[in-house]
Short mmCIF file of C-alpha atoms in Angstrom, two decimals:
data_model
loop_
_atom_site.label_atom_id
_atom_site.label_comp_id
_atom_site.label_asym_id
_atom_site.label_seq_id
_atom_site.Cartn_x
_atom_site.Cartn_y
_atom_site.Cartn_z
CA LYS N 26 251.04 43.34 81.35
CA THR N 27 252.58 46.42 82.88
CA THR N 28 251.71 48.50 79.80
CA LEU N 29 248.11 47.40 80.04
CA LEU N 30 247.99 48.27 83.81
CA HIS N 31 249.46 51.68 83.01
CA MET N 32 246.85 52.23 80.21
CA LEU N 33 244.00 51.14 82.49
CA ALA N 34 245.15 53.38 85.25
CA GLY N 35 245.35 56.47 83.00
CA ARG N 36 249.13 56.65 83.32
CA LEU N 37 250.05 55.72 79.80
CA SER N 38 248.64 58.76 78.08
CA ALA N 39 249.98 61.04 80.87
CA SER N 40 253.52 59.77 80.10
CA GLY N 41 253.20 60.43 76.41
CA ASN N 42 254.74 57.10 75.78
CA GLY N 43 252.12 55.33 73.87
CA VAL N 44 248.81 55.31 71.85
CA SER N 45 245.83 53.44 72.60
CA SER N 46 242.50 52.93 70.89
CA GLY N 47 239.06 51.64 71.88
CA GLN N 48 237.11 52.08 75.02
CA VAL N 49 237.88 51.26 78.60
CA LEU N 50 234.53 50.34 80.42
CA VAL N 51 234.01 50.06 84.14
CA ASN N 52 230.92 48.22 85.17
CA GLY N 53 229.62 48.50 81.69
CA GLU N 54 230.13 52.37 81.48
CA ARG N 55 232.83 54.49 79.90
CA ARG N 56 235.55 55.12 82.44
CA ASP N 57 235.55 58.56 84.05
CA TYR N 58 239.09 59.00 85.29
CA SER N 59 238.22 61.25 88.41
CA ARG N 60 235.49 58.76 89.47
CA PHE N 61 237.55 55.75 88.64
CA ARG N 62 240.47 57.05 90.88
CA SER N 63 237.95 57.53 93.76
CA TYR N 64 237.45 53.85 94.05
CA ALA N 65 240.50 52.21 92.53
CA ALA N 66 244.10 52.49 93.26
CA TYR N 67 247.01 51.28 91.17
CA VAL N 68 250.23 50.29 93.21
CA LEU N 69 253.59 49.65 91.37
CA GLN N 70 254.86 46.10 91.91
CA GLU N 71 257.89 47.49 93.80
CA ASP N 72 256.16 50.06 95.97
CA ASN N 73 258.16 51.81 98.66
CA PHE N 74 256.57 50.69 101.81
CA PHE N 75 257.80 51.62 105.29
CA PRO N 76 259.40 48.34 106.29
CA ASN N 77 258.91 48.85 109.96
CA LEU N 78 255.11 49.39 109.81
CA THR N 79 252.70 46.64 110.01
CA VAL N 80 250.23 45.69 107.17
CA ARG N 81 247.42 47.33 109.14
CA GLU N 82 249.32 50.47 109.78
CA ILE N 83 250.23 50.88 106.10
CA ILE N 84 246.63 50.32 104.93
CA THR N 85 245.41 52.74 107.59
CA PHE N 86 248.09 55.32 106.52
CA SER N 87 246.70 55.08 102.86
CA ALA N 88 243.07 55.26 104.01
CA MET N 89 243.74 58.42 105.91
CA LEU N 90 245.34 59.99 102.92
CA ARG N 91 242.94 58.81 100.23
CA LEU N 92 239.52 58.67 101.93
CA PRO N 93 237.50 62.01 102.04
CA ALA N 94 238.30 64.30 104.93
CA SER N 95 234.49 64.42 105.56
CA MET N 96 234.48 60.68 106.35
CA PRO N 97 234.62 60.07 110.20
CA VAL N 98 237.79 58.40 111.43
CA GLU N 99 235.80 55.45 112.78
CA ALA N 100 234.29 54.79 109.29
CA LYS N 101 237.78 54.87 107.94
CA HIS N 102 238.96 52.20 110.44
CA GLU N 103 236.07 50.08 109.46
CA ARG N 104 236.99 50.36 105.71
CA VAL N 105 240.52 49.32 106.65
CA ASP N 106 239.04 46.30 108.46
CA GLN N 107 237.11 45.45 105.35
CA VAL N 108 240.08 45.72 102.90
CA ILE N 109 242.12 43.57 105.16
CA ALA N 110 239.39 40.88 105.08
CA GLU N 111 238.88 41.27 101.33
CA LEU N 112 242.51 40.87 100.62
CA GLY N 113 242.94 37.90 102.96
CA LEU N 114 245.53 39.68 105.04
CA ARG N 115 243.88 39.02 108.55
CA LYS N 116 246.50 36.58 109.73
CA CYS N 117 249.45 38.90 108.64
CA GLN N 118 247.89 42.28 109.58
CA ASP N 119 250.11 42.73 112.59
CA THR N 120 253.27 41.72 110.81
CA VAL N 121 255.73 44.39 109.49
CA CYS N 122 255.76 44.69 105.90
CA GLY N 123 259.66 44.45 105.66
CA ASN N 124 262.03 44.90 102.85
CA GLU N 125 265.39 43.31 101.76
CA VAL N 126 266.88 43.97 105.21
CA VAL N 127 264.02 43.70 107.53
CA ARG N 128 262.20 40.37 107.49
CA GLY N 129 258.37 40.72 107.06
CA VAL N 130 255.31 39.53 105.10
CA SER N 131 255.68 37.21 102.13
CA GLY N 132 256.02 38.51 98.61
CA GLY N 133 252.54 37.57 97.80
CA GLU N 134 251.09 39.27 100.85
CA ARG N 135 253.04 42.37 100.19
CA LYS N 136 251.59 42.53 96.56
CA ARG N 137 248.07 42.27 97.88
#
C-alpha cells in the first residue's frame, strides 16, 4: 500500500527507487503533478504533529501554509471548517493531537 501511495503522490519516481508503467488518471484525465498537488495532499502515516496543538489549530496551520497567499484569511478559515466537517472531526476539533507522551485524539482521528 505504501509504495502505491508513494507512486500516486509522485514521490516514487523522485526517490529513484522504482519503476512504474501505465497511466495515472485523476477524474478521467492524465494527472498533472503541479495541479494535483494544489488540491491533494499526502501525509505520511506517522506524521510529526505538534502534540500540544488542537486538531483545528493543526489544520489551520496547514491551510495557512498551503492555500494561496491571495486567498483571504476568512476564506481559509471557512475551508478549515469544511475540511473538519468532511473528515468527521467536529467533535474532536478542540482536542490536542497528542503523541506517545501527551494524551490526545485517537489513532483513527489522527490519521484523518
